[in-house]
Amino acid sequence: MDAHLGDGCWFSGLVLRRSDGSTVGVVTRSHSDLETAIYGESMALSDAIDFVEKLQLKSVIFELDSQVVVNAVRSKASIRKP
């Protein structure tokens, strides 16, 4: 999953794959009114969690490129939607 700022909006996207690398699904979403990359990356994670819950999947590994968000999750800090 990842987030990208473009045209004044944050866009989040994710590719869900099986352990063999085959694709399960792809999701993209736009988010307005997000101020920083941390919010964008956090929303990408939130979207990924929502997608995984919708599909009722278990044993999922999330890959993120935002060390700040990774550290927040590891420390069990609250990540709230703005």
mmCIF file of C-alpha atoms in Angstrom:
data_model
loop_
_atom_site.group_PDB
_atom_site.id
_atom_site.type_symbol
_atom_site.label_atom_id
_atom_site.label_comp_id
_atom_site.label_asym_id
_atom_site.label_seq_id
_atom_site.Cartn_x
_atom_site.Cartn_y
_atom_site.Cartn_z
ATOM 1 C CA MET A 1 0.000 0.000 0.000
ATOM 2 C CA ASP A 2 1.066 3.554 -0.522
ATOM 3 C CA ALA A 3 -0.175 7.125 -0.574
ATOM 4 C CA HIS A 4 0.481 9.855 -3.125
ATOM 5 C CA LEU A 5 -0.315 13.572 -3.170
ATOM 6 C CA GLY A 6 -1.619 14.889 -6.463
ATOM 7 C CA ASP A 7 -4.024 17.624 -7.589
ATOM 8 C CA GLY A 8 -4.522 18.723 -3.971
ATOM 9 C CA CYS A 9 -5.777 15.295 -2.830
ATOM 10 C CA TRP A 10 -4.137 12.291 -1.262
ATOM 11 C CA PHE A 11 -4.614 9.016 -3.095
ATOM 12 C CA SER A 12 -4.129 5.660 -1.414
ATOM 13 C CA GLY A 13 -3.701 2.382 -3.167
ATOM 14 C CA LEU A 14 -3.013 -1.205 -2.320
ATOM 15 C CA VAL A 15 -2.461 -4.512 -4.022
ATOM 16 C CA LEU A 16 -3.503 -7.590 -2.063
ATOM 17 C CA ARG A 17 -1.552 -10.721 -2.991
ATOM 18 C CA ARG A 18 -1.496 -14.352 -1.960
ATOM 19 C CA SER A 19 1.703 -15.943 -0.671
ATOM 20 C CA ASP A 20 2.443 -17.197 -4.209
ATOM 21 C CA GLY A 21 2.331 -13.609 -5.517
ATOM 22 C CA SER A 22 -0.979 -13.896 -7.361
ATOM 23 C CA THR A 23 -3.312 -10.920 -7.034
ATOM 24 C CA VAL A 24 -6.433 -11.082 -4.845
ATOM 25 C CA GLY A 25 -7.572 -7.501 -5.380
ATOM 26 C CA VAL A 26 -6.622 -3.890 -5.925
ATOM 27 C CA VAL A 27 -8.100 -0.810 -4.247
ATOM 28 C CA THR A 28 -7.548 2.905 -4.830
ATOM 29 C CA ARG A 29 -9.187 5.779 -3.007
ATOM 30 C CA SER A 30 -8.923 9.563 -2.861
ATOM 31 C CA HIS A 31 -8.843 11.538 0.378
ATOM 32 C CA SER A 32 -9.335 15.284 0.606
ATOM 33 C CA ASP A 33 -8.434 17.528 3.534
ATOM 34 C CA LEU A 34 -5.371 15.538 4.611
ATOM 35 C CA GLU A 35 -2.527 17.791 5.647
ATOM 36 C CA THR A 36 0.581 15.594 5.694
ATOM 37 C CA ALA A 37 2.146 12.476 4.251
ATOM 38 C CA ILE A 38 1.668 10.778 7.636
ATOM 39 C CA TYR A 39 -2.097 11.242 7.350
ATOM 40 C CA GLY A 40 -1.979 9.938 3.777
ATOM 41 C CA GLU A 41 0.024 6.854 4.746
ATOM 42 C CA SER A 42 -2.235 6.278 7.766
ATOM 43 C CA MET A 43 -5.325 6.441 5.557
ATOM 44 C CA ALA A 44 -3.729 3.950 3.155
ATOM 45 C CA LEU A 45 -3.259 1.554 6.080
ATOM 46 C CA SER A 46 -6.816 2.175 7.280
ATOM 47 C CA ASP A 47 -8.156 1.452 3.774
ATOM 48 C CA ALA A 48 -6.099 -1.747 3.624
ATOM 49 C CA ILE A 49 -7.429 -2.911 6.999
ATOM 50 C CA ASP A 50 -11.017 -2.172 5.892
ATOM 51 C CA PHE A 51 -10.463 -4.163 2.668
ATOM 52 C CA VAL A 52 -8.968 -7.145 4.509
ATOM 53 C CA GLU A 53 -11.839 -7.136 7.030
ATOM 54 C CA LYS A 54 -14.405 -6.945 4.215
ATOM 55 C CA LEU A 55 -12.854 -10.028 2.611
ATOM 56 C CA GLN A 56 -12.615 -11.726 6.051
ATOM 57 C CA LEU A 57 -8.970 -12.607 5.507
ATOM 58 C CA LYS A 58 -6.627 -13.845 8.223
ATOM 59 C CA SER A 59 -2.832 -14.009 8.558
ATOM 60 C CA VAL A 60 -2.255 -10.857 6.536
ATOM 61 C CA ILE A 61 1.111 -9.083 6.313
ATOM 62 C CA PHE A 62 0.997 -5.330 5.700
ATOM 63 C CA GLU A 63 3.970 -3.702 3.967
ATOM 64 C CA LEU A 64 4.379 0.035 4.518
ATOM 65 C CA ASP A 65 7.064 2.520 3.553
ATOM 66 C CA SER A 66 6.313 5.028 6.332
ATOM 67 C CA GLN A 67 8.504 4.358 9.356
ATOM 68 C CA VAL A 68 6.412 6.783 11.429
ATOM 69 C CA VAL A 69 3.218 4.789 10.796
ATOM 70 C CA VAL A 70 5.022 1.466 11.338
ATOM 71 C CA ASN A 71 6.374 2.709 14.686
ATOM 72 C CA ALA A 72 2.916 3.959 15.708
ATOM 73 C CA VAL A 73 1.374 0.558 14.957
ATOM 74 C CA ARG A 74 4.150 -1.298 16.762
ATOM 75 C CA SER A 75 3.746 0.906 19.841
ATOM 76 C CA LYS A 76 -0.036 0.437 19.641
ATOM 77 C CA ALA A 77 -0.513 4.182 19.361
ATOM 78 C CA SER A 78 -3.923 5.368 18.330
ATOM 79 C CA ILE A 79 -4.185 6.236 14.662
ATOM 80 C CA ARG A 80 -7.411 8.143 14.163
ATOM 81 C CA LYS A 81 -9.035 9.276 10.969
ATOM 82 C CA PRO A 82 -9.016 13.078 10.744
#
